CSV table of C-alpha atoms in Angstrom, one decimal:
chain,number,residue,atom,x,y,z
B,1,MET,CA,27.5,67.7,64.0
B,2,GLU,CA,30.0,65.6,65.9
B,3,LYS,CA,29.0,63.4,67.9
B,4,ARG,CA,29.5,64.3,72.2
B,5,TYR,CA,30.2,61.7,74.5
B,6,PHE,CA,29.3,62.3,78.0
B,7,THR,CA,32.4,64.1,80.2
B,8,LEU,CA,32.8,60.9,82.3
B,9,ASN,CA,32.4,56.9,81.0
B,10,THR,CA,29.6,55.3,80.3
B,11,THR,CA,31.1,52.2,82.4
B,12,LEU,CA,31.1,54.6,85.0
B,13,ILE,CA,28.2,56.7,85.4
B,14,TRP,CA,26.5,53.5,85.1
B,15,ILE,CA,28.2,52.1,87.7
B,16,MET,CA,26.6,54.7,90.3
B,17,VAL,CA,23.3,54.9,88.8
B,18,VAL,CA,23.2,51.5,90.0
B,19,ILE,CA,25.1,51.7,92.8
B,20,SER,CA,22.8,54.7,94.0
B,21,LEU,CA,20.1,52.8,93.1
B,22,ILE,CA,20.6,50.3,95.4
B,23,LEU,CA,22.2,51.9,99.0
B,24,THR,CA,18.3,53.7,98.1
B,25,ILE,CA,16.3,50.3,98.4
B,26,VAL,CA,18.5,49.5,101.1
B,27,GLY,CA,18.6,52.8,102.6
B,28,THR,CA,14.6,53.1,102.4
B,29,LEU,CA,13.9,49.5,103.9
B,30,ALA,CA,16.1,50.5,106.1
B,31,ILE,CA,14.6,53.3,107.1
B,32,ILE,CA,10.9,51.6,107.1
B,33,LYS,CA,12.8,48.6,109.7
B,34,GLN,CA,14.4,50.9,111.6
B,35,TRP,CA,17.8,49.3,111.2
B,36,GLN,CA,20.3,50.6,113.0
B,37,LEU,CA,22.9,52.3,111.8
B,38,VAL,CA,22.2,52.2,108.0
B,39,SER,CA,20.1,55.5,107.5
B,40,GLY,CA,23.5,56.8,106.0
B,41,GLN,CA,23.8,53.9,102.7
B,42,TRP,CA,20.7,56.6,101.8
B,43,ILE,CA,21.9,59.4,101.6
B,44,ALA,CA,25.0,58.2,100.3
B,45,GLY,CA,22.4,56.2,97.7
B,46,LEU,CA,20.5,60.2,96.6
B,47,VAL,CA,23.9,61.4,96.9
B,48,LEU,CA,25.0,59.3,94.3
B,49,LEU,CA,21.7,59.2,92.2
B,50,VAL,CA,22.1,63.9,92.4
B,51,LEU,CA,25.9,63.3,91.1
B,52,ALA,CA,24.6,60.7,88.0
B,53,TRP,CA,21.2,63.0,87.3
B,54,VAL,CA,23.3,65.4,86.1
B,55,VAL,CA,26.0,64.6,84.9
B,56,ILE,CA,22.5,62.2,82.5
B,57,VAL,CA,20.8,66.2,82.2
B,58,ILE,CA,24.0,68.1,80.8
B,59,ASP,CA,24.4,64.8,78.6
B,60,MET,CA,21.0,65.3,77.1
B,61,ASN,CA,21.5,69.2,76.4
B,62,ARG,CA,24.5,68.5,75.0
B,63,ASN,CA,23.3,66.8,72.4
B,64,ASP,CA,20.3,66.5,70.0
B,65,ILE,CA,17.9,63.7,71.5
B,66,PHE,CA,14.6,62.7,70.7
B,67,ASN,CA,11.6,64.0,73.1
B,68,LYS,CA,13.8,65.7,75.5
B,69,LYS,CA,11.2,67.5,77.4
B,70,PHE,CA,9.7,64.5,77.7
B,71,TRP,CA,12.9,62.7,79.4
B,72,ILE,CA,13.9,65.6,81.6
B,73,LEU,CA,10.1,66.0,82.8
B,74,SER,CA,10.8,62.4,83.4
B,75,MET,CA,13.8,62.8,85.1
B,76,LEU,CA,12.0,64.5,87.6
B,77,ILE,CA,9.7,62.6,88.7
B,78,ILE,CA,11.4,59.2,88.4
B,79,PRO,CA,14.9,59.8,88.4
B,80,SER,CA,16.8,56.6,89.4
B,81,LEU,CA,13.9,54.3,86.6
B,82,THR,CA,14.5,57.2,84.1
B,83,SER,CA,17.9,57.5,84.8
B,84,ILE,CA,18.3,53.6,83.7
B,85,LEU,CA,15.7,53.3,80.5
B,86,TYR,CA,18.0,55.8,79.1
B,87,LEU,CA,21.4,54.9,79.0
B,88,ILE,CA,19.8,51.6,77.9
B,89,GLN,CA,18.2,54.3,74.3
B,90,ARG,CA,20.4,56.9,73.9
B,91,LYS,CA,22.1,55.9,71.0
B,92,LYS,CA,18.6,55.7,69.5
B,93,LEU,CA,17.8,58.7,70.6
B,94,ILE,CA,20.3,60.6,69.5
B,95,TYR,CA,19.8,58.7,65.5
B,96,LEU,CA,16.1,59.9,66.4
B,97,GLY,CA,16.7,63.3,67.0
B,98,LYS,CA,19.0,63.8,64.0
B,99,GLU,CA,16.9,61.6,62.1
B,100,PHE,CA,14.1,64.5,62.4
B,101,GLY,CA,15.9,66.8,63.2
B,102,HIS,CA,14.9,68.9,66.2
B,103,LYS,CA,16.8,71.7,67.2
B,104,ALA,CA,17.2,71.6,71.7
B,105,ASP,CA,13.8,70.5,71.8
């Protein structure tokens, strides 16, 4: 099986995930502290998070990764943290998926 890459640049995915995490945290603080005119950051952060999440889930489905069900379930439970951890572990997960021969878990 040939090696498949992200549809978008990996650096762009990292930027999307980090910015969405920052905007979501700042937006959540704005809602808690009742700051004026900052809740738009929360919405922008969530939109970026959903876009990054969709790209990462597509990447998970296109590649033979180790423990695919675990990663997709984790993306549903804690999407921000799982997105970052998946991007860090991506090459290792693809290697383990090929090593142990798991097909589309």
